Amino acid sequence: MWRKTVRSLLWKAKPFTVTCRSNGSCGGVSQKKWTRPSGFDTGLKTFNSLTKQKEPLILAREGVASWYSCGPTVYDHAHLGHACSYVRFDILQRILSRLFGITVIHAMVITDIDDKIIRRSLEENVSPSIIARMYEDEFKKDMTSLKVIPPAVYLRVTENVPQIVTFIEQIIKNGKAYTTQEGDVYFDIQSIGDRYGKFVGAVDSQGDAGSSNKNDLRDFALWKPSKPQEPYWESPWGRGRPGWHIECSTVASSIFGSQLDIHSGGIDLAFPHHENEVAQSEAYHQCGQWANYFLHSGHLHLKGSAEKMSKSLKNYITIKDFLQSYSANEFRMFCLLTKYRSAIDYSDSSMLEARSSLGTIITFFNDAQAYMKGQLQCSPVQEAFLWERLAKTKASVVTALADDFDTPRAISAVMDLVYHGNCQLQPVSKSDGAARSPAVFGAMIGYIRDILDVFGLDVLHTKVQEADVTSTSGSLEAVVEQLTHFRSEVRAFALACQDVTTTGTPKKRGLYPERIPLLKACDVLRNDLAPLGVLIKDRGGTSTWEILRDRETRKSWTKTRRHPAEIYI
């Protein structure tokens, strides 16, 4: 899109040279301190959980970002807390690829064997694989309905157990793990010294007691023996299954090797999951820095609650239930209005704010297009001012998104442009014949459409797509077009004026009294169509129409419509 222009706006520093590269080539060297990578400086900055501050985003390969994210544990329905994290990171990946021209290679693991899956399978008397496949399919459908771009590859834990066994064996050979007589394999925290504790809260944690044969309470399981009625795989340590953390290290390494640009997940995964991932991955690769950047999304809370939305707390809303009331576009806008790192409160009022923002943009599109078609008569437009605002908006959006993907600031800049556009689209009853400025509105629509597309919002095509669901091959649109045209002709006839003469006063123009019922009938038709999803707007002697997107918007319009008696009595 504007990739060359965008890059010209960004500060582009020369790659930094460091003493020890973070790509696994450091051999046995290890450190707790973060090492700034060498490679391609994107010109962006992002908050790195490893350093607790914004850092320049430097990639190992120019124009390419390797990205690993923790996927779902598929034992139940996905809820809005999950959706918030996945949609937020989908937005970040879209920004990187569609605005800054960086190819994102995204891999995600599906945890399809876990204590919770096993417990659910015993409750329902079916195999764990059936439970896992059922909820995995549902998760993928939910992501599609939320317009989340799927990763380049999904990898299931159960299909990577041999690789996990090999990975554990190498950690043992490197002196960073040990076995027990019961068939457990534990990571040896003491073997890595003070390098454990890269994330907040990790250092003070005492770990889980677990097996009495653990050398340190902080040691965590790489492999554990299976209990009766549990699935198992053969291994050098007996029948068992992988621990939780080892799956991500193995899968990520199988795709990206000893160096990973970006690792993402919810903030609740920082410790112990990501902490343990880092420890075992660096132990396997014998490198000082396996993943260069950790990006964590904030929790989603039900408004008024200090607890995050989660299945264990039974305070969740499933994605499927949510989409009965709101659209994927509205949820995406909801996510855009806060920084991806921030906690976010979910409520009907916050969703209505997102809906209102989208509605403002769509209304501007419709009004601007009506102006471009000559259907909306306005006072002379300050064209030079709008071109200037458009240029400033483009620069502001790029600057905001290059600064830790600041979507609230970018959306604010877009809404400010819409505001100034609306200020110039004030209708007048009669045109004074002044020069019109349709091109600048075309440029504004085009830019806003493109930047919303970067975010995954497709507001212009929503009307057509939903109309096609309601009708066949757009036949509904053709019917509405003809109906609106006929109604406009009736209104034009009814609005024709006559000279009215009264005793002692000069002549003045007025409506034909016998035609006023026609105007009222036109208004009744307009108001009756609104709850059915067809919005007709009268603009002087002409009318425009649109098909409303959802029931809630129809209700909102119905509440604000004017009664004909208020106008023609």
XYZ file of C-alpha atoms in Angstrom:
569
model
C 0.000 0.000 0.000
C 2.057 2.983 1.256
C 5.048 0.885 2.291
C 7.742 2.995 0.601
C 6.151 6.193 1.886
C 5.810 4.729 5.362
C 9.426 3.673 5.484
C 10.549 7.124 4.378
C 8.730 8.562 7.397
C 10.440 6.255 9.856
C 13.830 6.666 11.391
C 16.064 3.995 9.866
C 19.223 3.353 11.834
C 22.083 1.169 10.671
C 22.106 -2.328 12.171
C 23.813 -2.525 15.529
C 26.793 -4.771 16.067
C 26.942 -6.581 19.382
C 29.648 -8.689 20.952
C 27.396 -11.703 21.341
C 24.656 -12.320 18.812
C 21.328 -13.596 20.114
C 20.934 -16.302 17.477
C 22.375 -19.232 19.313
C 25.927 -18.678 18.084
C 27.116 -17.793 21.589
C 27.719 -21.428 22.473
C 27.632 -21.942 26.215
C 27.604 -18.208 26.986
C 24.508 -17.156 28.886
C 23.286 -14.044 30.603
C 20.201 -12.697 32.313
C 20.639 -9.242 30.787
C 18.893 -8.634 27.466
C 21.174 -8.269 24.461
C 20.131 -5.914 21.716
C 19.911 -8.020 18.543
C 21.894 -7.308 15.425
C 20.080 -7.349 12.116
C 17.435 -5.285 10.353
C 16.177 -2.236 12.255
C 12.507 -1.790 11.319
C 12.306 1.780 12.649
C 9.565 0.668 15.043
C 9.679 0.462 18.813
C 7.840 -2.094 20.888
C 7.501 -2.761 24.603
C 9.630 -5.790 25.443
C 8.583 -7.678 28.567
C 12.190 -8.888 28.905
C 13.408 -5.334 29.587
C 10.164 -3.745 30.845
C 10.573 -0.871 28.385
C 10.254 0.053 24.721
C 13.034 -1.220 22.503
C 13.851 -0.785 18.795
C 12.353 -3.718 16.888
C 15.331 -5.367 15.178
C 14.730 -8.503 13.119
C 17.215 -11.213 12.206
C 16.258 -11.077 8.533
C 15.309 -7.955 6.605
C 11.592 -7.678 5.984
C 10.750 -10.923 7.828
C 9.580 -11.492 11.417
C 9.471 -14.940 13.021
C 6.576 -14.983 15.489
C 5.472 -17.728 17.852
C 2.331 -17.581 19.982
C 0.862 -19.890 22.565
C -2.378 -21.355 21.259
C -5.407 -22.631 23.165
C -5.741 -25.629 25.436
C -8.739 -27.178 23.714
C -10.987 -28.536 26.439
C -13.861 -26.011 26.343
C -15.377 -23.117 24.389
C -13.154 -20.117 23.678
C -14.329 -16.932 25.404
C -13.885 -13.179 24.992
C -10.721 -13.160 27.096
C -9.106 -15.439 24.508
C -10.635 -13.453 21.658
C -9.222 -10.192 23.007
C -5.656 -11.514 23.031
C -5.835 -13.171 19.603
C -7.550 -10.194 17.943
C -5.064 -7.748 19.461
C -2.065 -9.694 18.178
C -3.787 -10.170 14.827
C -3.989 -6.379 14.615
C -0.265 -6.065 15.420
C 0.662 -8.616 12.761
C -1.523 -6.860 10.198
C 0.169 -3.548 11.007
C 3.606 -5.088 10.519
C 2.723 -6.780 7.249
C 0.250 -4.405 5.605
C 1.605 -1.046 6.715
C 5.306 -1.632 7.247
C 5.831 -4.351 4.638
C 7.203 -7.010 7.008
C 6.343 -10.626 6.263
C 5.206 -12.296 9.482
C 5.859 -16.024 9.764
C 3.485 -17.045 12.523
C 3.400 -20.467 14.165
C 0.990 -21.518 16.915
C 0.732 -24.644 19.038
C -2.556 -26.355 19.872
C -2.364 -27.973 23.297
C -4.418 -31.101 22.688
C -3.213 -33.143 25.666
C -3.461 -31.704 29.159
C -4.860 -32.456 32.622
C -7.997 -30.438 31.862
C -8.604 -32.285 28.597
C -8.157 -35.630 30.316
C -10.497 -34.612 33.136
C -13.144 -33.487 30.627
C -12.847 -36.717 28.663
C -13.398 -38.803 31.820
C -16.441 -36.702 32.733
C -17.987 -37.211 29.305
C -16.728 -40.781 28.843
C -15.044 -40.102 25.499
C -11.407 -40.158 24.453
C -9.274 -37.043 25.027
C -8.635 -36.833 21.278
C -12.365 -36.405 20.570
C -12.629 -33.612 23.143
C -9.531 -31.913 21.754
C -10.549 -32.119 18.070
C -14.059 -30.876 18.779
C -12.916 -27.755 20.639
C -9.986 -27.184 18.280
C -12.403 -27.021 15.352
C -14.661 -24.680 17.305
C -11.709 -22.442 18.179
C -10.693 -22.153 14.536
C -14.257 -21.309 13.526
C -14.389 -18.643 16.245
C -11.144 -17.116 14.967
C -12.525 -17.065 11.422
C -15.702 -15.357 12.600
C -13.533 -12.715 14.326
C -11.521 -12.222 11.097
C -8.290 -13.377 12.721
C -5.752 -14.395 10.073
C -4.701 -18.002 10.785
C -1.017 -18.666 11.448
C 1.189 -20.089 8.740
C 0.959 -23.382 10.622
C -0.889 -24.876 13.576
C 1.032 -27.641 15.364
C -0.598 -30.093 17.764
C 1.303 -31.314 20.792
C 0.243 -34.916 20.219
C 1.780 -34.869 16.735
C 5.121 -33.637 18.089
C 5.752 -35.958 21.051
C 8.775 -37.728 19.441
C 10.371 -34.316 18.840
C 9.606 -33.344 22.441
C 11.330 -36.503 23.730
C 14.419 -35.696 21.645
C 14.370 -32.104 22.904
C 14.278 -33.276 26.536
C 17.099 -35.740 25.940
C 19.317 -32.925 24.673
C 18.556 -30.761 27.731
C 19.585 -33.693 29.952
C 22.817 -34.122 27.949
C 23.520 -30.426 28.393
C 23.323 -30.907 32.161
C 20.186 -28.833 32.670
C 17.649 -31.531 33.611
C 17.476 -34.733 35.651
C 15.308 -37.836 35.944
C 13.642 -39.447 38.971
C 12.919 -43.052 39.866
C 9.189 -42.397 39.334
C 9.796 -41.588 35.652
C 9.656 -37.802 35.915
C 12.071 -35.484 34.167
C 12.615 -32.075 35.783
C 14.394 -28.980 34.616
C 17.226 -28.098 36.997
C 16.781 -24.423 37.918
C 20.009 -24.296 39.928
C 21.992 -25.333 36.840
C 21.339 -21.954 35.188
C 22.247 -19.836 38.199
C 20.717 -16.378 38.433
C 19.480 -16.408 34.837
C 16.063 -17.630 36.023
C 13.665 -14.756 36.693
C 13.454 -12.631 33.555
C 9.808 -11.732 34.105
C 8.155 -9.895 36.977
C 7.477 -12.068 40.005
C 9.631 -14.954 38.875
C 12.521 -14.462 41.293
C 10.396 -14.572 44.437
C 8.386 -17.590 43.385
C 8.976 -20.760 45.380
C 7.413 -23.026 42.778
C 5.156 -26.016 43.305
C 6.096 -28.776 45.701
C 5.210 -31.522 43.173
C 7.375 -34.630 43.529
C 9.343 -35.122 46.717
C 12.312 -36.071 44.529
C 12.687 -32.570 43.067
C 16.043 -30.953 43.766
C 14.505 -27.481 44.020
C 10.902 -26.413 44.580
C 11.204 -24.225 41.482
C 12.116 -27.149 39.214
C 9.373 -27.891 36.704
C 8.328 -31.002 34.808
C 9.565 -31.690 31.287
C 8.073 -35.187 31.295
C 5.739 -36.942 33.692
C 4.573 -40.566 33.960
C 0.999 -41.245 32.948
C -1.577 -42.330 35.480
C -4.078 -45.133 34.889
C -6.662 -44.287 32.176
C -4.474 -41.471 30.885
C -2.975 -41.329 27.353
C 0.747 -42.106 27.206
C 3.719 -42.249 24.873
C 6.833 -44.376 25.127
C 10.029 -42.637 26.200
C 13.458 -43.489 27.665
C 11.959 -42.705 31.082
C 8.925 -44.930 30.701
C 5.375 -44.334 29.543
C 4.243 -40.785 30.046
C 3.443 -37.452 28.440
C 5.063 -34.017 28.099
C 4.951 -31.323 30.731
C 3.162 -28.085 29.895
C 6.049 -25.751 29.037
C 8.225 -28.051 26.955
C 5.738 -28.266 24.104
C 6.133 -24.600 23.153
C 9.930 -24.671 23.225
C 10.024 -27.781 21.051
C 7.449 -26.627 18.513
C 8.873 -23.113 18.202
C 12.396 -24.492 17.791
C 11.245 -27.002 15.174
C 10.027 -24.104 13.021
C 12.426 -21.265 13.818
C 15.542 -22.956 15.199
C 17.704 -21.290 17.839
C 16.553 -17.721 17.202
C 13.052 -16.287 17.498
C 12.184 -12.655 16.827
C 8.849 -12.322 18.639
C 6.970 -14.441 21.178
C 3.463 -13.361 22.214
C 0.767 -14.335 24.678
C -1.466 -13.088 27.462
C 0.204 -11.408 30.430
C -0.878 -14.305 32.651
C 1.488 -16.570 30.674
C 4.612 -14.500 31.444
C 5.244 -16.530 34.578
C 5.699 -19.377 34.917
C 5.019 -20.475 31.336
C 7.168 -18.074 29.333
C 9.824 -17.968 32.047
C 10.167 -21.744 31.831
C 10.061 -21.693 28.035
C 13.035 -19.345 27.966
C 14.986 -21.430 30.484
C 14.565 -24.750 28.684
C 15.005 -23.286 25.182
C 18.268 -21.570 26.047
C 19.393 -24.722 27.839
C 18.688 -26.771 24.701
C 20.283 -24.357 22.230
C 23.041 -23.336 24.680
C 22.546 -19.706 23.752
C 22.290 -16.503 25.722
C 19.064 -15.251 24.176
C 16.501 -17.440 22.431
C 13.587 -15.039 21.903
C 14.455 -11.394 21.395
C 11.054 -9.845 22.158
C 8.189 -10.951 24.372
C 4.884 -9.148 23.751
C 2.124 -9.604 26.318
C -1.506 -8.516 26.010
C -3.482 -7.211 28.965
C -6.358 -9.056 30.604
C -9.987 -8.552 29.695
C -12.198 -7.884 32.724
C -15.928 -7.702 33.103
C -16.500 -4.077 34.108
C -16.608 -3.733 37.874
C -14.631 -6.921 38.454
C -10.971 -7.096 39.422
C -10.736 -10.659 38.121
C -9.781 -11.508 34.565
C -12.318 -13.325 32.411
C -11.564 -17.039 32.694
C -13.163 -20.453 32.534
C -12.033 -21.402 36.024
C -13.837 -18.390 37.525
C -16.986 -19.085 35.476
C -17.221 -15.390 34.560
C -16.825 -15.692 30.835
C -18.846 -15.003 27.688
C -18.281 -17.367 24.791
C -17.331 -15.920 21.427
C -20.351 -17.524 19.809
C -22.734 -15.956 22.348
C -21.048 -12.568 22.013
C -21.501 -12.552 18.234
C -25.265 -12.883 18.708
C -25.291 -9.291 20.007
C -22.299 -7.615 18.398
C -20.311 -7.916 15.195
C -16.690 -8.909 14.627
C -16.014 -5.376 13.366
C -17.364 -3.896 16.590
C -15.223 -6.181 18.738
C -12.151 -5.315 16.679
C -12.840 -1.605 17.126
C -13.312 -2.273 20.858
C -9.799 -3.756 20.909
C -8.350 -0.909 18.838
C -9.553 1.718 21.308
C -7.111 0.531 23.998
C -3.407 -0.292 23.883
C -2.751 -3.984 23.396
C -0.717 -4.114 26.641
C -3.462 -2.564 28.748
C -6.123 -4.330 30.743
C -9.501 -3.721 29.168
C -12.960 -3.527 30.737
C -15.776 -5.208 28.847
C -19.312 -3.861 29.192
C -22.270 -2.963 27.012
C -21.297 0.705 27.283
C -17.757 0.038 26.023
C -19.128 -2.013 23.127
C -21.603 0.739 22.282
C -18.702 3.195 22.190
C -16.990 0.960 19.628
C -20.232 0.670 17.659
C -20.681 4.441 17.729
C -17.150 4.999 16.390
C -17.800 2.640 13.491
C -21.182 4.251 12.861
C -19.596 7.704 12.695
C -17.120 6.503 10.077
C -19.796 4.750 7.994
C -22.063 7.804 8.110
C -19.178 9.974 6.928
C -18.545 7.573 4.044
C -22.203 7.728 3.016
C -22.388 11.522 3.268
C -19.098 12.022 1.446
C -20.201 9.697 -1.348
C -23.547 11.530 -1.578
C -21.611 14.796 -1.905
C -19.381 13.314 -4.597
C -22.462 12.181 -6.540
C -24.013 15.625 -6.302
C -26.839 14.372 -4.078
C -25.737 16.443 -1.075
C -25.568 20.217 -1.504
C -23.158 21.981 0.863
C -21.573 25.348 1.454
C -18.217 25.830 -0.320
C -15.691 23.314 1.031
C -12.333 24.412 2.440
C -10.490 22.033 0.138
C -6.912 23.081 0.934
C -7.605 22.649 4.652
C -8.901 19.085 4.121
C -5.874 18.116 2.007
C -3.651 19.412 4.794
C -5.608 17.477 7.440
C -5.352 14.307 5.367
C -1.564 14.622 5.080
C -1.231 15.260 8.828
C -3.432 12.262 9.602
C -1.303 9.944 7.479
C 1.865 11.065 9.272
C 0.212 10.871 12.718
C -1.068 7.337 12.135
C 2.337 6.052 11.012
C 4.050 7.715 13.973
C 1.533 6.248 16.424
C 1.725 2.713 15.054
C 5.540 2.789 14.920
C 5.488 3.627 18.636
C 4.557 0.274 20.190
C 1.532 -0.156 17.919
C -0.416 2.684 19.572
C -3.809 1.958 17.998
C -5.833 4.324 20.268
C -3.738 7.254 19.063
C -4.054 6.114 15.445
C -7.836 5.723 15.705
C -8.056 9.141 17.365
C -6.230 10.672 14.384
C -8.625 8.961 11.957
C -11.693 10.098 13.919
C -10.318 13.645 13.965
C -10.080 13.535 10.166
C -13.674 12.274 9.984
C -14.746 15.135 12.272
C -13.179 17.773 10.030
C -14.708 16.104 6.977
C -18.155 16.158 8.569
C -17.734 19.832 9.448
C -17.416 20.554 5.721
C -20.462 18.472 4.802
C -23.142 20.684 6.310
C -26.165 20.481 3.970
C -27.868 23.568 2.543
C -31.281 23.717 0.925
C -30.020 25.377 -2.249
C -26.639 25.401 -3.950
C -25.148 28.790 -4.729
C -23.339 27.370 -7.744
C -19.891 27.577 -6.144
C -17.147 25.168 -7.240
C -17.378 21.722 -5.641
C -14.509 19.643 -4.222
C -15.355 15.946 -4.609
C -11.763 14.724 -5.126
C -10.571 15.498 -1.599
C -13.454 13.487 -0.135
C -12.580 10.604 -2.440
C -9.012 10.730 -1.124
C -10.225 10.804 2.480
C -12.540 7.828 1.945
C -9.771 5.914 0.194
C -7.236 6.534 2.942
C -9.606 5.731 5.813
C -10.751 2.581 4.038
C -7.126 1.489 3.544
C -6.018 2.125 7.118
C -9.095 0.357 8.506
C -8.279 -2.553 6.209
C -4.811 -2.639 7.803
C -6.573 -3.121 11.146
C -8.874 -5.820 9.733
C -11.987 -3.622 9.497
C -13.912 -3.757 6.216
C -16.670 -1.224 6.772
C -17.343 -0.317 3.138
C -18.134 -3.844 2.043
C -20.233 -4.727 5.078
C -23.379 -3.264 3.511
C -22.989 -5.225 0.298
C -22.085 -8.477 2.029
C -24.996 -8.349 4.447
C -27.365 -7.332 1.684
C -26.280 -10.393 -0.243
C -27.120 -12.570 2.765
C -30.608 -11.110 2.814
C -31.135 -11.281 -0.932
C -29.823 -12.996 -4.020
C -27.211 -11.276 -6.207
C -27.934 -7.879 -4.697
C -31.619 -7.894 -5.700
C -32.543 -6.167 -2.426
C -30.315 -3.239 -3.332
C -31.999 -2.921 -6.729
C -35.443 -2.886 -5.114
C -34.393 -0.243 -2.566
C -32.859 1.870 -5.330
C -36.088 1.838 -7.340
C -38.239 2.481 -4.283
C -36.083 5.447 -3.228
C -36.187 6.878 -6.749
C -39.995 6.639 -6.876
C -40.283 8.196 -3.412
C -37.967 11.054 -4.446
C -40.227 11.862 -7.408
C -43.277 11.912 -5.143
C -41.487 14.224 -2.698
C -40.378 16.542 -5.498
C -44.009 16.830 -6.661
C -45.207 17.471 -3.099
C -42.489 20.017 -2.412
C -43.358 22.159 -5.422
C -44.242 25.634 -4.192
C -46.981 28.057 -5.175
C -47.337 31.809 -4.711
C -49.465 32.491 -1.649
C -51.263 35.847 -1.442
C -52.942 37.121 1.712
C -54.688 40.466 2.243
C -52.247 43.276 3.035
C -49.107 41.115 2.686
C -46.800 40.527 -0.293
C -46.728 37.258 -2.177
C -44.668 34.451 -0.684
C -43.852 30.901 -1.681
C -45.603 27.999 0.067
C -46.530 24.328 -0.290
C -49.772 23.185 -1.868
C -51.891 22.184 1.153
C -53.426 19.234 -0.696
C -49.972 17.771 -1.306
C -48.790 17.783 2.338
C -50.301 14.302 2.958
C -47.914 13.009 0.264
C -44.952 14.357 2.240
C -46.279 12.746 5.395
C -46.726 9.455 3.558
C -43.115 9.647 2.335
C -41.918 10.205 5.908
C -44.018 7.315 7.197
C -42.475 5.046 4.552
C -38.982 6.211 5.481
C -39.557 5.643 9.207
C -41.234 2.261 8.702
C -38.317 0.995 6.600
C -35.686 1.896 9.217
C -36.524 -0.977 11.631
C -36.351 -3.311 8.633
C -32.774 -2.254 7.947
C -33.245 0.300 5.158
C -32.209 3.865 6.026
C -33.389 6.619 3.664
C -31.966 10.119 4.101
C -33.669 13.112 2.501
C -31.198 15.675 1.199
C -33.185 18.615 -0.139
C -34.817 17.517 -3.345
C -32.965 14.178 -3.517
C -32.672 11.133 -1.261
C -29.968 8.550 -0.529
C -30.234 5.138 1.085
C -28.193 2.526 2.898
C -28.800 -0.890 4.382
C -28.166 -0.894 8.127
C -25.749 -3.466 9.462
C -27.494 -4.914 12.509
C -30.580 -4.883 14.643
C -29.112 -2.663 17.367
C -28.281 0.073 14.855
C -31.833 -0.156 13.486
C -33.229 0.271 16.997
C -30.976 3.279 17.567
C -32.164 4.918 14.354
C -35.811 4.168 15.130
C -35.520 5.940 18.513
C -34.102 9.092 16.929
C -36.409 9.369 13.897
C -38.645 12.393 13.624
C -42.427 12.180 13.501
C -43.907 13.688 10.325
C -46.243 15.869 12.371
C -43.243 17.730 13.737
C -42.392 19.003 10.264
C -45.523 19.493 8.175
C -48.137 20.987 10.479
